[in-house]
Amino acid sequence: MEPILTKQEIAELLAAIRAGRISTDLIDTDRPWPPRQATPASNLDLFKVYERFRTSGELRLPNLDIILDSFARKFSTCLTNVMLRNFGVEREDIATTDFQQSLLDLNSQGAVGIYSISPLKYGCLFHFDTLMAFTLLEIMLGSSQSNEPLALNRNLTTIEISLLKSVMDDICTELANAMRPVIDIRVLLSKVENNFRLVSIVEPDTEVLVTRFNIRLAGELCGQMRFIIPYLTLEPLREKFKALATITQGANTWTDQIVQETMEMETLAVARSGLVDMTIREILALQPGDIVDLQYNPDQPLTILVEDQPLFQAIAGERNGKKAFHVTGTTINRLGGIHGNT
């Protein structure tokens, strides 16, 4: 975009128009356009396309998404077990804003739980929007499974907030379990509010991380939950979050275990000198002393089959008084065609 003119430049432009130094007539399209200056460009590293914008919490705190995805899976299982319905929780994004704006974005609707996180400072918030809150309340009060999620256009009552506390209490356990790879914390629900003017855990201009979760019931969207936590709460753990990927990778040693166990498995190896096709009638007609022609050239190498798959070529011989073969290379023909099989 072109830069905006300053007040002085605008005044000079108007003066030039009044003096007739600048024409206000339409540009003659028959005249060639003056050459345009090239717009400066910068190189784009395609290997960094995964990096988020500066407004993303994933860029501010690496590997935070791993913890939040783990929490989403755990809380999804918890809702399913408690409500006896098929719930799903999906993380949508991680944004950064100030604390005051994060509360304004809630539009004074739904319910917000205030949590303490020991030994971390400042605590955190979990917000249930109106659709999610009333969906959970309908299920808790015994609605049939055929009822669709309903978002009423009113604030939650004191009794309804009290009912939601049981679900918000479950968040304590699931959040602590999700954070365990980074730090052991004790999460406690302090209170649940529907008057967001009474919610305050940090100064209004303090930077916070806001994570949105989509809540689905039987595959259908039934509300949204937000997780609000001050950046200063997690900033002391930045190095531990960085090392989280290494820890996770090192813990997944099952692939190495499978490879190790596979190397110890026993398999059948056969040295085949030839191959012949015979009908059942020909096999039943065999008598002692009959000769079966394999059409095999003794000067040609043997085919080594591993579990009926030809893999190597070898030369037959003896070693220490026992039959042996010497591997000379790999085979290309799957059924040892070099032996003249019929």
CSV table of C-alpha atoms in Angstrom, one decimal:
chain,number,residue,atom,x,y,z
A,1,MET,CA,0.0,0.0,0.0
A,2,GLU,CA,1.1,3.6,-0.7
A,3,PRO,CA,2.2,5.6,2.4
A,4,ILE,CA,-0.4,7.9,3.9
A,5,LEU,CA,0.2,11.6,3.2
A,6,THR,CA,1.0,13.9,6.1
A,7,LYS,CA,-1.0,17.0,6.8
A,8,GLN,CA,1.8,19.2,5.3
A,9,GLU,CA,1.9,17.1,2.1
A,10,ILE,CA,-1.9,17.3,1.8
A,11,ALA,CA,-1.7,21.1,2.2
A,12,GLU,CA,1.0,21.4,-0.5
A,13,LEU,CA,-1.0,19.2,-2.8
A,14,LEU,CA,-4.1,21.3,-2.5
A,15,ALA,CA,-2.1,24.5,-3.0
A,16,ALA,CA,-0.5,23.1,-6.2
A,17,ILE,CA,-4.0,22.2,-7.5
A,18,ARG,CA,-5.3,25.7,-6.9
A,19,ALA,CA,-2.2,27.2,-8.6
A,20,GLY,CA,-2.8,25.0,-11.6
A,21,ARG,CA,0.5,23.2,-11.3
A,22,ILE,CA,-1.3,19.9,-11.1
A,23,SER,CA,-4.1,19.0,-13.5
A,24,THR,CA,-7.3,17.4,-12.2
A,25,ASP,CA,-8.3,16.1,-15.6
A,26,LEU,CA,-8.5,12.3,-16.3
A,27,ILE,CA,-5.3,10.7,-17.3
A,28,ASP,CA,-4.9,10.2,-21.1
A,29,THR,CA,-4.9,6.4,-21.5
A,30,ASP,CA,-3.2,6.7,-24.9
A,31,ARG,CA,0.0,7.8,-23.2
A,32,PRO,CA,2.4,5.2,-22.0
A,33,TRP,CA,2.4,4.7,-18.3
A,34,PRO,CA,5.6,5.8,-16.5
A,35,PRO,CA,7.9,2.9,-15.4
A,36,ARG,CA,7.0,1.7,-11.9
A,37,GLN,CA,9.5,1.1,-9.3
A,38,ALA,CA,10.1,-2.4,-8.3
A,39,THR,CA,8.7,-3.4,-4.9
A,40,PRO,CA,11.3,-4.6,-2.6
A,41,ALA,CA,11.0,-8.3,-1.7
A,42,SER,CA,12.6,-10.6,0.8
A,43,ASN,CA,13.4,-14.3,0.5
A,44,LEU,CA,10.9,-16.8,1.8
A,45,ASP,CA,12.3,-19.9,3.6
A,46,LEU,CA,9.9,-22.7,2.7
A,47,PHE,CA,11.1,-24.8,5.6
A,48,LYS,CA,9.7,-22.2,8.1
A,49,VAL,CA,6.2,-22.1,6.8
A,50,TYR,CA,5.0,-23.8,10.0
A,51,GLU,CA,5.9,-20.8,12.1
A,52,ARG,CA,3.0,-18.8,13.4
A,53,PHE,CA,2.5,-15.1,13.4
A,54,ARG,CA,3.6,-13.0,16.4
A,55,THR,CA,0.1,-13.1,17.7
A,56,SER,CA,0.3,-16.9,18.2
A,57,GLY,CA,1.0,-18.4,21.5
A,58,GLU,CA,2.6,-21.4,19.9
A,59,LEU,CA,5.4,-19.1,18.6
A,60,ARG,CA,5.8,-17.5,22.0
A,61,LEU,CA,5.9,-20.7,23.9
A,62,PRO,CA,7.2,-23.7,21.9
A,63,ASN,CA,5.5,-27.1,22.3
A,64,LEU,CA,2.6,-25.6,24.3
A,65,ASP,CA,0.3,-27.2,21.7
A,66,ILE,CA,1.5,-30.6,22.7
A,67,ILE,CA,0.3,-30.1,26.3
A,68,LEU,CA,-3.0,-28.6,25.2
A,69,ASP,CA,-3.7,-31.4,22.7
A,70,SER,CA,-3.1,-33.9,25.5
A,71,PHE,CA,-5.5,-32.0,27.8
A,72,ALA,CA,-8.1,-32.0,25.0
A,73,ARG,CA,-7.9,-35.7,24.7
A,74,LYS,CA,-8.1,-36.3,28.4
A,75,PHE,CA,-11.0,-33.9,28.9
A,76,SER,CA,-12.8,-35.4,26.0
A,77,THR,CA,-12.6,-38.9,27.7
A,78,CYS,CA,-13.7,-37.3,31.0
A,79,LEU,CA,-16.8,-35.7,29.5
A,80,THR,CA,-17.7,-38.9,27.8
A,81,ASN,CA,-17.5,-40.9,31.0
A,82,VAL,CA,-19.3,-38.4,33.2
A,83,MET,CA,-22.1,-37.5,30.8
A,84,LEU,CA,-22.4,-40.9,29.3
A,85,ARG,CA,-22.5,-39.3,25.8
A,86,ASN,CA,-20.0,-39.3,23.0
A,87,PHE,CA,-18.0,-36.0,23.5
A,88,GLY,CA,-15.1,-34.7,21.5
A,89,VAL,CA,-12.8,-31.8,22.4
A,90,GLU,CA,-10.6,-30.2,19.7
A,91,ARG,CA,-8.1,-27.5,20.1
A,92,GLU,CA,-8.6,-24.7,17.6
A,93,ASP,CA,-5.8,-22.1,18.1
A,94,ILE,CA,-3.6,-20.3,20.6
A,95,ALA,CA,-3.7,-16.5,20.5
A,96,THR,CA,-2.1,-13.8,22.6
A,97,THR,CA,-3.8,-10.7,23.8
A,98,ASP,CA,-4.2,-8.7,27.0
A,99,PHE,CA,-6.2,-9.9,30.0
A,100,GLN,CA,-8.9,-7.1,29.7
A,101,GLN,CA,-9.5,-7.9,26.0
A,102,SER,CA,-9.7,-11.6,26.6
A,103,LEU,CA,-12.6,-10.9,29.0
A,104,LEU,CA,-14.3,-8.5,26.6
A,105,ASP,CA,-14.2,-11.2,23.9
A,106,LEU,CA,-16.4,-13.4,26.1
A,107,ASN,CA,-19.3,-11.0,25.6
A,108,SER,CA,-20.4,-11.4,29.3
A,109,GLN,CA,-22.0,-14.8,28.4
A,110,GLY,CA,-21.6,-18.2,29.8
A,111,ALA,CA,-19.6,-19.1,32.9
A,112,VAL,CA,-15.9,-18.7,33.8
A,113,GLY,CA,-14.1,-20.8,36.4
A,114,ILE,CA,-11.1,-19.3,38.3
A,115,TYR,CA,-8.3,-21.8,39.1
A,116,SER,CA,-5.2,-21.7,41.2
A,117,ILE,CA,-2.1,-23.5,39.9
A,118,SER,CA,0.3,-24.3,42.6
A,119,PRO,CA,3.3,-23.7,42.6
A,120,LEU,CA,2.8,-21.4,39.5
A,121,LYS,CA,1.7,-17.8,39.9
A,122,TYR,CA,-1.5,-15.9,38.9
A,123,GLY,CA,-3.7,-18.9,38.2
A,124,CYS,CA,-5.8,-19.4,35.0
A,125,LEU,CA,-9.4,-19.3,33.7
A,126,PHE,CA,-11.7,-21.7,31.9
A,127,HIS,CA,-14.7,-20.3,30.1
A,128,PHE,CA,-17.8,-22.2,29.0
A,129,ASP,CA,-19.8,-20.4,26.4
A,130,THR,CA,-23.6,-20.3,26.6
A,131,LEU,CA,-24.1,-23.1,24.1
A,132,MET,CA,-21.7,-25.4,26.0
A,133,ALA,CA,-23.1,-24.5,29.4
A,134,PHE,CA,-26.7,-25.2,28.6
A,135,THR,CA,-25.8,-28.4,26.7
A,136,LEU,CA,-24.1,-29.8,29.7
A,137,LEU,CA,-27.0,-28.6,32.0
A,138,GLU,CA,-29.6,-30.3,29.8
A,139,ILE,CA,-27.7,-33.6,29.9
A,140,MET,CA,-27.1,-33.3,33.7
A,141,LEU,CA,-30.9,-32.7,34.2
A,142,GLY,CA,-31.9,-35.8,32.3
A,143,SER,CA,-32.7,-34.7,28.8
A,144,SER,CA,-33.1,-37.3,26.1
A,145,GLN,CA,-30.4,-38.0,23.6
A,146,SER,CA,-32.6,-36.7,20.8
A,147,ASN,CA,-32.6,-33.2,22.1
A,148,GLU,CA,-30.5,-30.7,20.1
A,149,PRO,CA,-28.1,-28.4,21.9
A,150,LEU,CA,-29.9,-25.2,22.9
A,151,ALA,CA,-28.3,-21.8,23.8
A,152,LEU,CA,-30.7,-19.7,25.8
A,153,ASN,CA,-30.4,-15.9,25.5
A,154,ARG,CA,-30.0,-15.3,29.2
A,155,ASN,CA,-27.4,-15.4,32.0
A,156,LEU,CA,-26.8,-18.5,34.0
A,157,THR,CA,-28.6,-18.7,37.4
A,158,THR,CA,-26.8,-19.4,40.7
A,159,ILE,CA,-28.2,-23.0,40.7
A,160,GLU,CA,-27.0,-23.6,37.1
A,161,ILE,CA,-23.5,-22.3,38.0
A,162,SER,CA,-23.5,-24.6,41.0
A,163,LEU,CA,-24.3,-27.6,38.8
A,164,LEU,CA,-21.5,-26.7,36.3
A,165,LYS,CA,-19.0,-26.7,39.2
A,166,SER,CA,-18.8,-30.5,39.0
A,167,VAL,CA,-17.7,-30.4,35.4
A,168,MET,CA,-15.2,-27.6,36.0
A,169,ASP,CA,-13.8,-29.6,39.0
A,170,ASP,CA,-12.9,-32.4,36.5
A,171,ILE,CA,-10.7,-29.9,34.6
A,172,CYS,CA,-8.4,-29.8,37.6
A,173,THR,CA,-7.3,-33.4,37.3
A,174,GLU,CA,-7.1,-33.4,33.5
A,175,LEU,CA,-5.0,-30.2,33.4
A,176,ALA,CA,-2.6,-31.5,36.0
A,177,ASN,CA,-2.2,-34.8,34.1
A,178,ALA,CA,-1.5,-33.0,30.9
A,179,MET,CA,1.1,-30.7,32.5
A,180,ARG,CA,2.9,-33.6,34.2
A,181,PRO,CA,5.6,-34.0,31.5
A,182,VAL,CA,6.6,-30.4,32.1
A,183,ILE,CA,5.9,-29.8,35.8
A,184,ASP,CA,3.8,-31.3,38.6
A,185,ILE,CA,1.1,-28.9,39.6
A,186,ARG,CA,-1.9,-28.8,41.8
A,187,VAL,CA,-5.0,-27.3,40.2
A,188,LEU,CA,-7.9,-26.1,42.4
A,189,LEU,CA,-11.2,-24.5,41.3
A,190,SER,CA,-11.6,-21.3,43.4
A,191,LYS,CA,-15.0,-20.2,42.1
A,192,VAL,CA,-17.3,-20.0,39.1
A,193,GLU,CA,-18.6,-16.6,38.0
A,194,ASN,CA,-21.1,-15.3,35.4
A,195,ASN,CA,-20.3,-11.6,36.2
A,196,PHE,CA,-17.0,-11.2,34.4
A,197,ARG,CA,-16.4,-7.7,36.0
A,198,LEU,CA,-15.6,-9.6,39.2
A,199,VAL,CA,-13.0,-11.8,37.5
A,200,SER,CA,-9.4,-10.7,38.0
A,201,ILE,CA,-6.2,-12.7,38.3
A,202,VAL,CA,-3.7,-10.2,36.8
A,203,GLU,CA,-3.6,-6.5,35.7
A,204,PRO,CA,-5.8,-5.6,32.7
A,205,ASP,CA,-2.8,-5.0,30.4
A,206,THR,CA,-1.0,-8.2,31.2
A,207,GLU,CA,-0.4,-10.5,28.3
A,208,VAL,CA,-2.3,-13.7,28.3
A,209,LEU,CA,-2.5,-16.8,26.1
A,210,VAL,CA,-6.0,-17.7,25.0
A,211,THR,CA,-6.7,-21.2,23.7
A,212,ARG,CA,-10.1,-22.1,22.1
A,213,PHE,CA,-11.5,-25.6,22.2
A,214,ASN,CA,-14.4,-26.8,20.1
A,215,ILE,CA,-16.7,-29.1,22.0
A,216,ARG,CA,-18.6,-31.7,19.9
A,217,LEU,CA,-21.4,-34.0,21.0
A,218,ALA,CA,-21.9,-37.0,18.7
A,219,GLY,CA,-19.9,-35.2,16.1
A,220,GLU,CA,-22.0,-32.0,16.2
A,221,LEU,CA,-20.7,-28.7,17.5
A,222,CYS,CA,-22.2,-28.1,20.9
A,223,GLY,CA,-20.2,-25.2,22.3
A,224,GLN,CA,-16.8,-23.7,22.8
A,225,MET,CA,-14.4,-23.6,25.8
A,226,ARG,CA,-11.6,-21.1,26.3
A,227,PHE,CA,-8.5,-21.5,28.4
A,228,ILE,CA,-6.9,-18.2,29.5
A,229,ILE,CA,-3.6,-18.1,31.3
A,230,PRO,CA,-1.1,-15.3,31.8
A,231,TYR,CA,2.1,-15.6,29.8
A,232,LEU,CA,4.1,-14.8,33.0
A,233,THR,CA,2.7,-18.0,34.5
A,234,LEU,CA,4.3,-20.3,31.9
A,235,GLU,CA,7.3,-18.2,31.0
A,236,PRO,CA,9.5,-19.7,33.7
A,237,LEU,CA,8.9,-23.1,32.1
A,238,ARG,CA,10.0,-22.0,28.7
A,239,GLU,CA,13.1,-24.2,28.7
A,240,LYS,CA,11.2,-27.2,29.9
A,241,PHE,CA,8.7,-26.7,27.1
A,242,LYS,CA,11.6,-26.6,24.6
A,243,ALA,CA,12.9,-29.9,25.9
A,244,LEU,CA,9.4,-31.5,25.8
A,245,ALA,CA,9.8,-32.6,22.2
A,246,THR,CA,13.0,-34.4,23.0
A,247,ILE,CA,11.5,-36.0,26.1
A,248,THR,CA,8.5,-37.2,24.1
A,249,GLN,CA,10.6,-38.5,21.3
A,250,GLY,CA,12.9,-40.4,23.7
A,251,ALA,CA,10.0,-41.9,25.5
A,252,ASN,CA,8.6,-43.5,22.3
A,253,THR,CA,11.1,-46.3,22.2
A,254,TRP,CA,8.6,-48.9,21.0
A,255,THR,CA,9.9,-48.7,17.4
A,256,ASP,CA,13.4,-49.6,18.6
A,257,GLN,CA,11.9,-52.4,20.7
A,258,ILE,CA,10.1,-53.8,17.6
A,259,VAL,CA,13.3,-53.7,15.6
A,260,GLN,CA,15.3,-55.4,18.3
A,261,GLU,CA,12.7,-58.2,18.8
A,262,THR,CA,12.4,-58.7,15.0
A,263,MET,CA,16.2,-59.3,14.8
A,264,GLU,CA,15.8,-62.2,17.3
A,265,MET,CA,13.0,-63.9,15.4
A,266,GLU,CA,13.7,-67.3,13.9
A,267,THR,CA,13.0,-67.8,10.2
A,268,LEU,CA,13.2,-70.6,7.7
A,269,ALA,CA,16.1,-70.4,5.1
A,270,VAL,CA,16.2,-72.9,2.2
A,271,ALA,CA,19.0,-73.5,-0.3
A,272,ARG,CA,17.1,-74.5,-3.5
A,273,SER,CA,19.0,-76.2,-6.3
A,274,GLY,CA,16.1,-76.5,-8.7
A,275,LEU,CA,12.4,-76.3,-9.2
A,276,VAL,CA,10.1,-78.7,-11.1
A,277,ASP,CA,6.3,-78.7,-11.7
A,278,MET,CA,4.6,-82.0,-11.4
A,279,THR,CA,1.0,-83.1,-11.5
A,280,ILE,CA,-0.6,-85.1,-8.7
A,281,ARG,CA,-0.9,-88.0,-11.1
A,282,GLU,CA,2.9,-87.9,-11.8
A,283,ILE,CA,3.7,-87.8,-8.1
A,284,LEU,CA,1.5,-90.8,-7.3
A,285,ALA,CA,3.1,-92.7,-10.2
A,286,LEU,CA,6.6,-92.3,-8.7
A,287,GLN,CA,8.4,-95.6,-7.9
A,288,PRO,CA,11.6,-96.4,-6.1
A,289,GLY,CA,14.5,-95.8,-8.5
A,290,ASP,CA,12.7,-93.2,-10.6
A,291,ILE,CA,14.8,-90.1,-11.5
A,292,VAL,CA,13.2,-86.6,-11.4
A,293,ASP,CA,14.9,-84.2,-13.8
A,294,LEU,CA,15.3,-80.8,-12.2
A,295,GLN,CA,16.9,-79.3,-15.3
A,296,TYR,CA,19.5,-77.8,-12.9
A,297,ASN,CA,23.0,-76.9,-14.0
A,298,PRO,CA,25.4,-77.8,-11.1
A,299,ASP,CA,27.7,-75.0,-12.3
A,300,GLN,CA,25.0,-72.4,-11.6
A,301,PRO,CA,24.6,-70.9,-8.1
A,302,LEU,CA,21.8,-72.0,-5.7
A,303,THR,CA,18.9,-69.8,-4.7
A,304,ILE,CA,18.5,-69.0,-1.0
A,305,LEU,CA,14.9,-68.5,0.0
A,306,VAL,CA,13.8,-66.9,3.3
A,307,GLU,CA,10.2,-67.7,4.1
A,308,ASP,CA,9.6,-68.7,0.5
A,309,GLN,CA,11.1,-65.4,-0.8
A,310,PRO,CA,14.2,-65.7,-3.0
A,311,LEU,CA,16.8,-63.2,-1.6
A,312,PHE,CA,20.4,-64.5,-2.2
A,313,GLN,CA,22.5,-66.6,-4.6
A,314,ALA,CA,25.1,-69.0,-3.2
A,315,ILE,CA,27.6,-71.8,-4.1
A,316,ALA,CA,27.2,-75.2,-2.5
A,317,GLY,CA,30.1,-76.8,-0.6
A,318,GLU,CA,31.3,-78.4,2.6
A,319,ARG,CA,32.7,-77.1,5.8
A,320,ASN,CA,33.9,-79.1,8.8
A,321,GLY,CA,32.3,-82.2,7.3
A,322,LYS,CA,28.9,-80.6,6.9
A,323,LYS,CA,27.0,-79.2,3.9
A,324,ALA,CA,27.3,-75.5,3.6
A,325,PHE,CA,26.8,-72.7,1.1
A,326,HIS,CA,28.6,-69.5,0.4
A,327,VAL,CA,26.5,-66.4,-0.4
A,328,THR,CA,27.7,-64.7,-3.5
A,329,GLY,CA,25.1,-62.0,-4.1
A,330,THR,CA,21.4,-61.1,-4.1
A,331,THR,CA,18.9,-62.6,-6.5
A,332,ILE,CA,16.6,-60.7,-8.9
A,333,ASN,CA,14.4,-63.5,-10.2
A,334,ARG,CA,11.7,-64.1,-7.6
A,335,LEU,CA,11.4,-67.9,-8.4
A,336,GLY,CA,15.0,-68.7,-9.3
A,337,GLY,CA,14.5,-68.7,-13.0
A,338,ILE,CA,18.2,-68.9,-13.6
A,339,HIS,CA,18.0,-72.6,-12.6
A,340,GLY,CA,15.9,-73.5,-15.6
A,341,ASN,CA,12.8,-74.4,-13.6
A,342,THR,CA,9.9,-76.0,-15.4
